[in-house]
Short mmCIF file of C-alpha atoms and ligand atoms in Angstrom, two decimals:
data_model
loop_
_atom_site.label_atom_id
_atom_site.label_comp_id
_atom_site.label_asym_id
_atom_site.label_seq_id
_atom_site.Cartn_x
_atom_site.Cartn_y
_atom_site.Cartn_z
CA UNK D 24 -47.81 36.31 -2.65
CA UNK D 25 -48.53 34.58 0.62
CA UNK D 26 -52.00 33.05 0.61
CA UNK D 27 -54.58 35.05 2.55
CA UNK D 28 -55.99 32.81 5.22
CA UNK D 29 -58.32 33.60 8.05
CA UNK D 30 -57.08 31.59 11.00
CA UNK D 31 -59.61 30.44 13.54
CA UNK D 32 -59.35 28.69 16.88
CA UNK D 33 -59.35 24.90 16.41
CA UNK D 34 -62.75 23.17 16.65
CA UNK D 35 -63.77 22.71 20.28
CA UNK D 36 -61.37 25.36 21.56
CA UNK D 37 -62.24 29.00 22.13
CA UNK D 38 -60.91 32.34 23.29
CA UNK D 39 -62.21 33.74 26.54
CA UNK D 40 -62.36 37.47 25.92
CA UNK D 41 -62.92 40.47 28.16
CA UNK D 42 -65.26 41.18 29.84
CA UNK D 43 -65.97 37.43 30.29
CA UNK D 44 -62.36 36.81 31.33
CA UNK D 45 -62.93 39.06 34.36
CA UNK D 46 -65.82 36.83 35.39
CA UNK D 47 -63.60 33.76 34.95
CA UNK D 48 -60.84 35.31 37.07
CA UNK D 49 -63.32 36.26 39.75
CA UNK D 50 -64.75 32.73 39.78
CA UNK D 51 -61.32 31.12 40.10
CA UNK D 52 -60.23 33.67 42.70
CA UNK D 53 -63.32 32.97 44.78
CA UNK D 54 -62.67 29.21 44.52
CA UNK D 55 -59.11 29.71 45.76
CA UNK D 56 -60.33 31.85 48.66
CA UNK D 57 -63.00 29.37 49.71
CA UNK D 58 -60.73 26.32 49.35
CA UNK D 59 -57.99 27.99 51.37
CA UNK D 60 -60.42 28.61 54.24
CA UNK D 61 -60.83 24.82 54.34
CA UNK D 62 -57.06 24.28 54.52
CA UNK D 63 -56.44 23.41 50.86
CA UNK D 64 -53.31 24.59 49.01
CA UNK D 65 -52.76 24.83 45.27
CA UNK D 66 -50.91 22.24 43.22
CA UNK D 67 -49.78 23.31 39.74
CA UNK D 68 -49.57 20.31 37.49
CA UNK D 69 -48.15 19.65 34.03
CA UNK D 70 -50.65 19.79 31.19
CA UNK D 71 -49.39 16.51 29.72
CA UNK D 72 -48.35 13.27 31.33
CA UNK D 73 -47.31 9.82 30.30
CA UNK D 74 -50.36 8.27 28.69
CA UNK D 75 -50.11 5.32 31.03
CA UNK D 76 -50.85 7.50 34.05
CA UNK D 77 -54.31 8.19 32.64
CA UNK D 78 -54.80 4.73 31.17
CA UNK D 79 -54.11 3.04 34.50
CA UNK D 80 -55.93 5.52 36.70
CA UNK D 81 -59.01 6.28 34.66
CA UNK D 82 -59.26 2.92 32.91
CA UNK D 83 -58.44 1.87 29.36
CA UNK D 84 -62.08 0.93 28.68
CA UNK D 85 -63.51 4.35 29.54
CA UNK D 86 -64.54 6.77 26.81
CA UNK D 87 -62.19 9.39 28.22
CA UNK D 88 -59.10 7.22 27.77
CA UNK D 89 -60.25 4.96 24.95
CA UNK D 90 -61.61 7.60 22.61
CA UNK D 91 -61.08 11.13 23.80
CA UNK D 92 -57.44 11.71 24.70
CA UNK D 93 -55.09 13.82 22.63
CA UNK D 94 -52.09 11.50 22.51
CA UNK D 95 -48.73 12.01 20.87
CA UNK D 96 -45.36 10.29 20.92
CA UNK D 97 -42.82 12.54 22.54
CA UNK D 98 -39.84 12.84 20.17
CA UNK D 99 -37.62 14.33 22.85
CA UNK D 100 -37.96 11.12 24.85
CA UNK D 101 -36.62 8.97 22.06
CA UNK D 102 -33.13 7.75 21.50
CA UNK D 103 -33.89 6.54 18.04
CA UNK D 104 -31.97 8.84 15.71
CA UNK D 105 -33.98 7.92 12.63
CA UNK D 106 -37.17 8.96 14.29
CA UNK D 107 -35.90 12.21 15.80
CA UNK D 108 -34.25 13.43 12.61
CA UNK D 109 -37.26 12.34 10.54
CA UNK D 110 -39.64 14.22 12.77
CA UNK D 111 -37.40 17.26 12.78
CA UNK D 112 -37.27 17.24 8.98
CA UNK D 113 -41.02 16.95 8.74
CA UNK D 114 -41.49 19.93 11.05
CA UNK D 115 -39.00 22.03 9.07
CA UNK D 116 -40.74 21.22 5.81
CA UNK D 117 -44.17 22.00 7.20
CA UNK D 118 -43.00 25.31 8.64
CA UNK D 119 -41.22 26.35 5.43
CA UNK D 120 -44.13 25.38 3.20
CA UNK D 121 -46.19 28.32 1.97
CA UNK D 122 -49.47 27.28 0.29
CA UNK D 123 -49.83 30.70 -1.35
CA UNK D 124 -46.58 30.35 -3.25
CA UNK D 125 -46.88 26.61 -3.72
CA UNK D 126 -43.23 26.20 -2.95
CA UNK D 127 -43.58 22.51 -2.44
CA UNK D 128 -41.42 20.63 -4.87
CA UNK D 129 -42.02 17.04 -5.83
CA UNK D 130 -38.98 16.17 -3.76
CA UNK D 131 -40.43 17.91 -0.67
CA UNK D 132 -43.71 16.15 -1.17
CA UNK D 133 -41.94 12.81 -1.28
CA UNK D 134 -39.93 13.63 1.84
CA UNK D 135 -43.02 14.66 3.74
CA UNK D 136 -44.80 11.49 2.75
CA UNK D 137 -41.95 9.28 3.75
CA UNK D 138 -41.42 11.08 7.06
CA UNK D 139 -45.14 10.97 7.80
CA UNK D 140 -45.04 7.24 7.25
CA UNK D 141 -42.21 6.87 9.74
CA UNK D 142 -44.12 9.04 12.14
CA UNK D 143 -47.35 7.15 11.78
CA UNK D 144 -45.64 3.81 12.12
CA UNK D 145 -43.69 4.94 15.14
CA UNK D 146 -46.84 6.20 16.80
CA UNK D 147 -49.08 3.28 16.14
CA UNK D 148 -46.97 0.17 15.83
CA UNK D 149 -43.97 -1.38 17.41
CA UNK D 150 -41.76 -1.08 14.34
CA UNK D 151 -39.33 1.37 15.87
CA UNK D 152 -39.77 0.36 19.47
CA UNK D 153 -41.03 -2.55 21.40
CA UNK D 154 -44.67 -2.07 22.34
CA UNK D 155 -43.53 -1.43 25.88
CA UNK D 156 -41.27 1.41 24.74
CA UNK D 157 -44.02 2.82 22.56
CA UNK D 158 -46.36 3.02 25.55
CA UNK D 159 -43.72 4.72 27.67
CA UNK D 160 -43.05 7.27 24.98
CA UNK D 161 -46.64 8.26 24.47
CA UNK D 162 -47.83 11.39 26.22
CA UNK D 163 -51.37 12.71 26.48
CA UNK D 164 -52.84 16.08 27.19
CA UNK D 165 -54.56 15.64 30.51
CA UNK D 166 -58.28 14.83 30.21
CA UNK D 167 -58.67 15.45 33.96
CA UNK D 168 -56.34 16.15 36.87
CA UNK D 169 -57.01 13.59 39.60
CA UNK D 170 -54.65 11.04 38.03
CA UNK D 171 -51.90 13.69 37.91
CA UNK D 172 -52.54 14.66 41.53
CA UNK D 173 -52.17 11.01 42.56
CA UNK D 174 -48.99 10.68 40.47
CA UNK D 175 -47.55 13.81 42.12
CA UNK D 176 -48.60 12.59 45.59
CA UNK D 177 -46.55 9.45 45.07
CA UNK D 178 -43.62 11.13 43.30
CA UNK D 179 -43.12 13.64 46.12
CA UNK D 180 -43.70 11.20 48.98
CA UNK D 181 -46.62 13.25 50.25
CA UNK D 182 -47.93 10.29 52.26
CA UNK D 183 -45.31 11.21 54.88
CA UNK D 184 -46.83 14.67 55.37
CA UNK D 185 -48.80 15.23 58.58
CA UNK D 186 -52.59 14.97 58.44
CA UNK D 187 -54.57 14.75 55.25
CA UNK D 188 -53.06 16.26 52.13
CA UNK D 189 -55.55 18.79 50.73
CA UNK D 190 -54.81 20.10 47.27
CA UNK D 191 -56.67 22.15 44.71
CA UNK D 192 -55.94 22.95 41.08
CA UNK D 193 -57.33 25.06 38.26
CA UNK D 194 -56.62 24.86 34.58
CA UNK D 195 -57.43 23.48 31.14
CA UNK D 196 -58.29 19.83 30.38
CA UNK D 197 -58.54 18.21 26.95
CA UNK D 198 -61.01 15.67 25.61
CA UNK D 199 -61.83 14.97 22.00
CA UNK D 200 -65.61 15.11 22.45
CA UNK D 201 -68.21 16.33 19.98
CA UNK D 202 -68.36 20.07 20.70
CA UNK D 203 -71.70 21.61 21.67
CA UNK D 204 -72.99 24.17 24.18
CA UNK D 205 -71.14 23.49 27.44
CA UNK D 206 -68.92 20.84 25.87
CA UNK D 207 -65.52 21.70 24.48
CA UNK D 208 -62.30 19.93 23.56
CA UNK D 209 -60.29 22.34 25.67
CA UNK D 210 -62.30 23.06 28.77
CA UNK D 211 -61.43 24.22 32.25
CA UNK D 212 -61.78 22.70 35.66
CA UNK D 213 -61.28 23.83 39.21
CA UNK D 214 -60.94 20.84 41.48
CA UNK D 215 -59.91 19.73 44.95
CA UNK D 216 -58.59 16.47 46.37
CA UNK D 217 -58.07 15.09 49.88
CA UNK D 218 -55.53 12.27 50.13
CA UNK D 219 -54.39 10.49 53.27
CA UNK D 220 -54.96 7.66 55.70
CA UNK D 221 -58.59 8.26 56.59
CA UNK D 222 -61.77 7.59 54.65
CA UNK D 223 -64.06 9.05 57.32
CA UNK D 224 -67.44 10.05 55.82
CA UNK D 225 -66.97 13.44 57.52
CA UNK D 226 -64.20 14.15 54.97
CA UNK D 227 -66.62 13.49 52.11
CA UNK D 228 -69.21 15.71 53.78
CA UNK D 229 -66.75 18.54 54.37
CA UNK D 230 -65.63 18.42 50.74
CA UNK D 231 -69.30 18.68 49.68
CA UNK D 232 -69.89 21.52 52.13
CA UNK D 233 -66.90 23.40 50.69
CA UNK D 234 -68.19 22.89 47.16
CA UNK D 235 -71.64 24.21 48.02
CA UNK D 236 -70.20 27.14 49.97
CA UNK D 237 -68.32 28.08 46.81
CA UNK D 238 -71.44 27.72 44.67
CA UNK D 239 -73.32 29.93 47.14
CA UNK D 240 -70.57 32.57 47.06
CA UNK D 241 -70.57 32.77 43.25
CA UNK D 242 -74.35 32.93 43.01
CA UNK D 243 -74.82 29.42 41.63
CA UNK D 244 -77.81 28.71 43.80
CA UNK D 245 -80.10 26.86 41.45
CA UNK D 246 -78.14 23.64 41.85
CA UNK D 247 -78.93 20.06 42.81
CA UNK D 248 -76.57 17.68 44.55
CA UNK D 249 -76.90 13.98 43.74
CA UNK D 250 -75.07 11.38 45.81
CA UNK D 251 -74.57 7.63 45.57
CA UNK D 252 -72.29 4.91 46.83
CA UNK D 253 -70.83 2.50 44.30
CA UNK D 254 -69.23 0.17 46.85
CA UNK D 255 -65.66 -0.91 47.32
CA UNK D 256 -63.29 -3.45 45.79
CA UNK D 257 -65.04 -6.20 47.75
CA UNK D 258 -68.71 -5.60 47.02
CA UNK D 259 -68.57 -3.69 43.74
CA UNK D 260 -67.21 -6.52 41.53
CA UNK D 261 -69.98 -8.83 42.80
CA UNK D 262 -72.59 -6.23 41.95
CA UNK D 263 -71.01 -5.62 38.54
CA UNK D 264 -71.20 -9.36 37.81
CA UNK D 265 -74.83 -9.46 38.87
CA UNK D 266 -75.55 -6.45 36.69
CA UNK D 267 -73.79 -8.10 33.76
CA UNK D 268 -75.86 -11.25 34.18
CA UNK D 269 -79.10 -9.27 34.34
CA UNK D 270 -78.07 -7.14 31.35
CA UNK D 271 -77.34 -10.27 29.31
CA UNK D 272 -80.99 -11.24 29.77
CA UNK D 273 -82.22 -7.99 28.23
CA UNK D 274 -79.36 -7.52 25.76
CA UNK D 275 -81.57 -7.56 22.66
CA UNK D 276 -83.63 -4.66 23.95
CA UNK D 277 -80.59 -2.42 24.39
CA UNK D 278 -78.85 -0.16 21.89
CA UNK D 279 -75.39 -0.94 20.47
CA UNK D 280 -73.49 1.23 23.02
CA UNK D 281 -75.11 -0.45 26.00
CA UNK D 282 -74.70 -3.87 24.41
CA UNK D 283 -70.97 -3.25 24.10
CA UNK D 284 -70.77 -2.00 27.67
CA UNK D 285 -72.27 -5.21 29.05
CA UNK D 286 -68.85 -6.70 28.45
CA UNK D 287 -66.54 -3.70 28.86
CA UNK D 288 -68.11 -1.65 31.65
CA UNK D 289 -71.66 -2.63 32.68
CA UNK D 290 -71.95 0.19 35.23
CA UNK D 291 -71.86 2.66 32.38
CA UNK D 292 -75.15 1.27 31.05
CA UNK D 293 -76.75 3.02 34.04
CA UNK D 294 -75.51 6.33 32.58
CA UNK D 295 -77.55 5.85 29.41
CA UNK D 296 -79.83 8.71 28.44
CA UNK D 297 -81.59 6.78 25.62
CA UNK D 298 -85.36 7.08 26.28
CA UNK D 299 -86.08 3.51 25.10
CA UNK D 300 -83.56 2.07 27.59
CA UNK D 301 -84.97 3.85 30.63
CA UNK D 302 -87.76 1.39 31.52
CA UNK D 303 -85.29 -1.51 31.25
CA UNK D 304 -82.71 0.20 33.45
CA UNK D 305 -85.37 0.86 36.08
CA UNK D 306 -85.78 -2.92 36.52
CA UNK D 307 -82.06 -3.61 37.05
CA UNK D 308 -80.64 -4.49 40.47
CA UNK D 309 -79.54 -1.45 42.47
CA UNK D 310 -76.14 -1.18 44.08
CA UNK D 311 -77.64 0.13 47.32
CA UNK D 312 -79.12 -3.36 47.88
CA UNK D 313 -75.72 -5.00 47.33
CA UNK D 314 -73.28 -2.89 49.33
CA UNK D 315 -71.19 -4.70 51.94
CA UNK D 316 -71.80 -3.80 55.58
CA UNK D 317 -68.86 -1.37 55.72
CA UNK D 318 -69.91 0.48 52.58
CA UNK D 319 -73.53 0.62 53.75
CA UNK D 320 -72.40 2.15 57.04
CA UNK D 321 -70.09 4.61 55.28
CA UNK D 322 -72.92 5.80 53.04
CA UNK D 323 -75.38 6.06 55.96
CA UNK D 324 -72.88 8.14 57.95
CA UNK D 325 -72.23 10.39 54.97
CA UNK D 326 -75.96 11.11 54.71
CA UNK D 327 -76.12 11.86 58.46
CA UNK D 328 -73.18 14.23 58.11
CA UNK D 329 -74.85 16.01 55.19
CA UNK D 330 -77.97 16.49 57.29
CA UNK D 331 -75.86 17.77 60.19
CA UNK D 332 -74.39 20.39 57.87
CA UNK D 333 -77.78 21.35 56.41
CA UNK D 334 -76.84 20.17 52.93
CA UNK D 335 -79.76 19.20 50.72
CA UNK D 336 -79.14 16.20 48.47
CA UNK D 337 -80.92 13.59 46.43
CA UNK D 338 -79.87 9.98 46.19
CA UNK D 339 -79.35 8.72 42.65
CA UNK D 340 -78.54 5.02 42.42
CA UNK D 341 -77.59 5.42 38.75
CA UNK D 342 -74.79 7.88 39.47
CA UNK D 343 -71.79 5.68 38.66
CA UNK D 344 -69.57 8.30 36.98
CA UNK D 345 -67.55 7.47 33.90
CA UNK D 346 -64.13 6.81 35.39
CA UNK D 347 -62.94 3.52 36.83
CA UNK D 348 -61.17 4.81 39.91
CA UNK D 349 -64.21 5.70 41.99
CA UNK D 350 -65.17 3.75 45.11
CA UNK D 351 -68.01 4.31 47.60
CA UNK D 352 -69.13 7.95 47.50
CA UNK D 353 -69.89 9.44 44.09
CA UNK D 354 -71.62 12.74 43.54
CA UNK D 355 -72.62 15.21 40.89
CA UNK D 356 -74.03 18.72 40.94
CA UNK D 357 -76.30 19.99 38.20
CA UNK D 358 -77.03 23.65 37.56
CA UNK D 359 -79.74 25.57 35.73
CA UNK D 360 -79.51 27.17 32.30
CA UNK D 361 -77.21 24.59 30.70
CA UNK D 362 -79.48 22.43 28.54
CA UNK D 363 -78.42 18.80 28.18
CA UNK D 364 -74.88 19.35 29.50
CA UNK D 365 -76.10 20.37 32.94
CA UNK D 366 -73.50 18.64 35.17
CA UNK D 367 -71.42 21.41 36.63
CA UNK D 368 -69.37 19.28 38.99
CA UNK D 369 -68.54 15.63 39.45
CA UNK D 370 -66.52 13.76 42.01
CA UNK D 371 -66.18 10.98 44.46
CA UNK D 372 -63.98 8.76 46.54
CA UNK D 373 -61.07 6.88 44.95
CA UNK D 374 -59.49 4.82 47.70
CA UNK D 375 -57.46 2.49 45.48
CA UNK D 376 -56.13 5.02 42.99
CA UNK D 377 -52.77 5.82 44.54
CA UNK D 378 -51.97 2.11 44.86
CA UNK D 379 -53.02 1.57 41.26
CA UNK D 380 -50.29 4.02 40.26
CA UNK D 381 -47.70 2.25 42.39
CA UNK D 382 -48.02 4.25 45.62
CA UNK D 383 -48.73 3.27 49.23
CA UNK D 384 -52.26 2.41 50.43
CA UNK D 385 -54.04 5.76 50.45
CA UNK D 386 -57.61 6.99 50.72
CA UNK D 387 -58.79 9.82 48.54
CA UNK D 388 -61.76 11.94 47.58
CA UNK D 389 -62.17 14.89 45.27
CA UNK D 390 -64.23 16.76 42.73
CA UNK D 391 -63.85 18.75 39.56
CA UNK D 392 -66.02 21.72 38.69
CA UNK D 393 -66.46 22.45 34.98
CA UNK D 394 -65.59 26.15 34.94
CA UNK D 395 -67.02 26.73 31.45
CA UNK D 396 -70.40 25.44 32.58
CA UNK D 397 -70.29 27.18 35.97
CA UNK D 398 -69.69 30.49 34.18
CA UNK D 399 -72.44 29.79 31.62
CA UNK D 400 -74.89 29.05 34.39
CA UNK D 401 -73.91 32.19 36.32
CA UNK D 402 -74.36 34.24 33.16
CA UNK D 403 -77.80 32.71 32.54
CA UNK D 404 -78.89 33.38 36.13
CA UNK D 405 -79.77 36.56 37.94
CA UNK D 406 -76.80 36.75 40.32
CA UNK D 407 -74.14 38.20 38.04
CA UNK D 408 -71.55 39.94 40.20
CA UNK D 409 -70.69 43.60 39.70
CA UNK D 410 -66.99 43.51 38.90
CA UNK D 411 -64.93 46.69 39.28
CA UNK D 412 -63.84 47.39 35.66
CA UNK D 413 -62.58 50.80 34.60
CA UNK D 414 -62.99 53.38 37.36
CA UNK D 415 -61.46 56.57 36.00
CA UNK D 416 -60.81 57.96 32.55
CA UNK D 417 -58.33 60.83 32.73
CA UNK D 418 -59.40 63.40 30.12
CA UNK D 419 -56.39 65.68 29.82
CA UNK D 420 -56.24 68.59 27.40
CA UNK D 421 -53.28 70.77 26.50
CA UNK D 422 -49.68 69.52 26.40
CA UNK D 423 -48.90 71.36 29.64
CA UNK D 424 -51.41 69.28 31.58
CA UNK D 425 -49.88 65.97 30.53
CA UNK D 426 -47.27 65.66 33.35
CA UNK D 427 -50.01 66.27 35.96
CA UNK D 428 -52.26 63.71 34.25
CA UNK D 429 -49.46 61.11 34.30
CA UNK D 430 -48.76 61.75 38.00
CA UNK D 431 -52.42 61.59 39.04
CA UNK D 432 -53.08 58.47 36.97
CA UNK D 433 -50.22 56.73 38.74
CA UNK D 434 -51.45 57.74 42.20
CA UNK D 435 -54.96 56.51 41.42
CA UNK D 436 -53.57 53.22 40.17
CA UNK D 437 -51.54 52.87 43.37
CA UNK D 438 -54.86 53.06 45.21
CA UNK D 439 -55.96 50.00 43.21
CA UNK D 440 -58.28 51.83 40.80
CA UNK D 441 -58.56 50.91 37.12
CA UNK D 442 -57.43 54.02 35.19
CA UNK D 443 -57.28 54.81 31.50
CA UNK D 444 -54.91 57.59 30.46
CA UNK D 445 -55.24 58.46 26.75
CA UNK D 446 -51.76 58.23 25.22
CA UNK D 447 -52.39 61.17 22.92
CA UNK D 448 -54.22 64.44 23.34
CA UNK D 449 -57.86 64.31 22.25
CA UNK D 450 -60.63 66.83 21.75
CA UNK D 451 -62.73 67.15 24.90
CA UNK D 452 -65.96 65.79 23.41
CA UNK D 453 -64.24 62.86 21.75
CA UNK D 454 -62.35 62.07 24.94
CA UNK D 455 -65.53 61.97 27.06
CA UNK D 456 -67.26 59.93 24.36
CA UNK D 457 -64.50 57.34 24.58
CA UNK D 458 -64.69 57.33 28.40
CA UNK D 459 -68.37 56.45 28.04
CA UNK D 460 -67.76 53.72 25.49
CA UNK D 461 -65.05 52.17 27.64
CA UNK D 462 -67.55 51.98 30.49
CA UNK D 463 -65.55 54.20 32.87
CA UNK D 464 -67.42 55.17 36.03
CA UNK D 465 -65.76 58.61 36.23
CA UNK D 466 -64.04 61.04 33.92
CA UNK D 467 -61.37 63.16 35.56
CA UNK D 468 -61.07 66.41 33.64
CA UNK D 469 -57.62 68.00 33.64
CA UNK D 470 -57.30 71.23 31.64
CA UNK D 471 -54.85 74.07 32.00
CA UNK D 472 -57.15 75.93 34.43
CA UNK D 473 -57.40 72.85 36.64
CA UNK D 474 -53.62 72.45 36.75
CA UNK D 475 -53.19 76.14 37.63
CA UNK D 476 -55.78 75.99 40.44
CA UNK D 477 -54.90 72.46 41.68
CA UNK D 478 -58.63 71.55 41.60
CA UNK D 479 -59.96 68.93 39.22
CA UNK D 480 -63.39 68.12 37.92
CA UNK D 481 -64.60 64.59 38.58
CA UNK D 482 -67.61 63.69 36.47
CA UNK D 483 -69.71 60.62 37.28
CA UNK D 484 -70.65 59.35 33.86
CA UNK D 485 -73.86 57.55 34.83
CA UNK D 486 -75.65 60.75 35.89
CA UNK D 487 -73.22 63.55 34.87
CA UNK D 488 -72.90 64.60 38.53
CA UNK D 489 -69.75 66.75 38.88
CA UNK D 490 -67.46 67.55 41.80
CA UNK D 491 -64.51 69.89 42.06
CA UNK D 492 -61.80 68.37 44.22
CA UNK D 493 -58.17 69.00 45.05
CA UNK D 494 -55.75 66.10 44.65
CA UNK D 495 -55.97 64.83 48.23
CA UNK D 496 -59.76 64.96 48.35
CA UNK D 497 -59.92 63.33 44.94
CA UNK D 498 -57.75 60.38 46.04
CA UNK D 499 -59.67 60.02 49.28
CA UNK D 500 -63.07 60.18 47.57
CA UNK D 501 -62.20 57.64 44.87
CA UNK D 502 -60.54 55.31 47.31
CA UNK D 503 -63.54 55.25 49.61
CA UNK D 504 -65.73 54.68 46.56
CA UNK D 505 -63.57 51.71 45.57
CA UNK D 506 -63.76 50.21 49.06
CA UNK D 507 -67.53 50.48 49.16
CA UNK D 508 -67.61 48.71 45.75
P1 AMP N 606 -66.16 14.58 34.78
O1 AMP N 606 -65.06 14.15 35.66
O2 AMP N 606 -66.08 14.07 33.38
O3 AMP N 606 -67.53 14.39 35.37
O4 AMP N 606 -65.97 16.15 34.66
C1 AMP N 606 -66.26 17.01 35.73
C2 AMP N 606 -66.94 18.25 35.22
O5 AMP N 606 -66.12 18.84 34.20
C3 AMP N 606 -68.27 17.98 34.54
O6 AMP N 606 -69.31 17.97 35.48
C4 AMP N 606 -68.38 19.15 33.60
O7 AMP N 606 -68.87 20.28 34.27
C5 AMP N 606 -66.94 19.43 33.20
N1 AMP N 606 -66.64 18.84 31.88
C6 AMP N 606 -66.31 17.57 31.57
N2 AMP N 606 -66.09 17.43 30.25
C7 AMP N 606 -66.30 18.65 29.69
C8 AMP N 606 -66.22 19.18 28.35
N3 AMP N 606 -65.87 18.42 27.32
N4 AMP N 606 -66.52 20.49 28.18
C9 AMP N 606 -66.85 21.28 29.22
N5 AMP N 606 -66.92 20.85 30.49
C10 AMP N 606 -66.65 19.56 30.73
#
């Protein structure tokens, strides 16, 4: 007998079920609508890319690339017959294996072990390939989408397009983080990017305005916007060196993570949430005092532009963001009701990124909203939208009424109403009970008398108010009800 196993979604992943999925769709729909009013168009990206795209763009020393990516060698990319057939064999064995029947023979076990060894060696060493080939043949599930957008921008020669290229995306991202409330291994982002020749602070400000307009539209009002400038390729390295020197002086007072980061990525020390490190961090030099003249002016103009647009913000000199590609403007939005994982959006300017991936000199800015957290915060708040749901439950009784019920259900659906038509005849009481449980707003009662007279009973389930209407009046009434929401 096949072993009974209860399958569950893999740790850090989850199913988004109705009715929550309706809220998710509404959120993403609203984002699309708002972004399109600002001239953005959607880009649909692959979910995995060559690992090197992320390693180069985000930085090999970052947690996201160094620790959190789901990386796999892509067998279809390989010419090495030993590897492909070995991998194929391993897959066949795994699929055929049935733990309940324990069909695994000693021979199978041996084959699996030997194939796994080939697999592991191929993935982690240069035994089958040169190291260069190994890198090329590694793919990763995307931990974020900006690197992919930049890759696509270069691949499709978008720098020749007129004006700034404004793109948005929505979809799942993957990071192997420790799961907790608001933090998942498969999570979702909606993001937008502006790429082109200009780095005018007004672009940064417009992107922030668009973001906050969206948050306003979806009822995420209890938010805070933090902004910072982390300088450019001229002034930032000097500041980083200064920071490193100052951190060396206090090294013994820092925890192991921060101590390691002094060498690998000193800016990340500023991200630390450890209470005992806070007083030390407060004494460190601040980037705002070390920006070059151009960066200082850019940041000042950005703040003027935000004021012009009536956007409230707070400056946060410690907002460095975790990814290497940022330059100048960085920002983050926090929202209420999320506990420790309260960042609902992060973004910034990344002027060197396209060049880093082999493209022409290009300026860029963008953000990513964490959809999971945005939805959580909306659900915790008091601005939950009223989404349409099921409008009409067609309670038909008697086989003769069925053709009329089918025809009316179709007409109502053509008007854009959500309609449930029971597939089998039900007793009246049971039928209305189900209409209630399904949350229908109306029950449309179609019995033999109704069919004969051409007048139907429409019952509003919230207060049992009833109306008798002919087909035309019924369609008109329900349609106007739908339009008024
Ligand atoms: P980041 O670029 O890492 O700042 O990500 C942008 C936004 O994505 C964050 O502000 C979060 O809202 C969201 N996010 C990042 N990582 C996760 C995760 N593991 N689970 C859920 N949301 C995440």
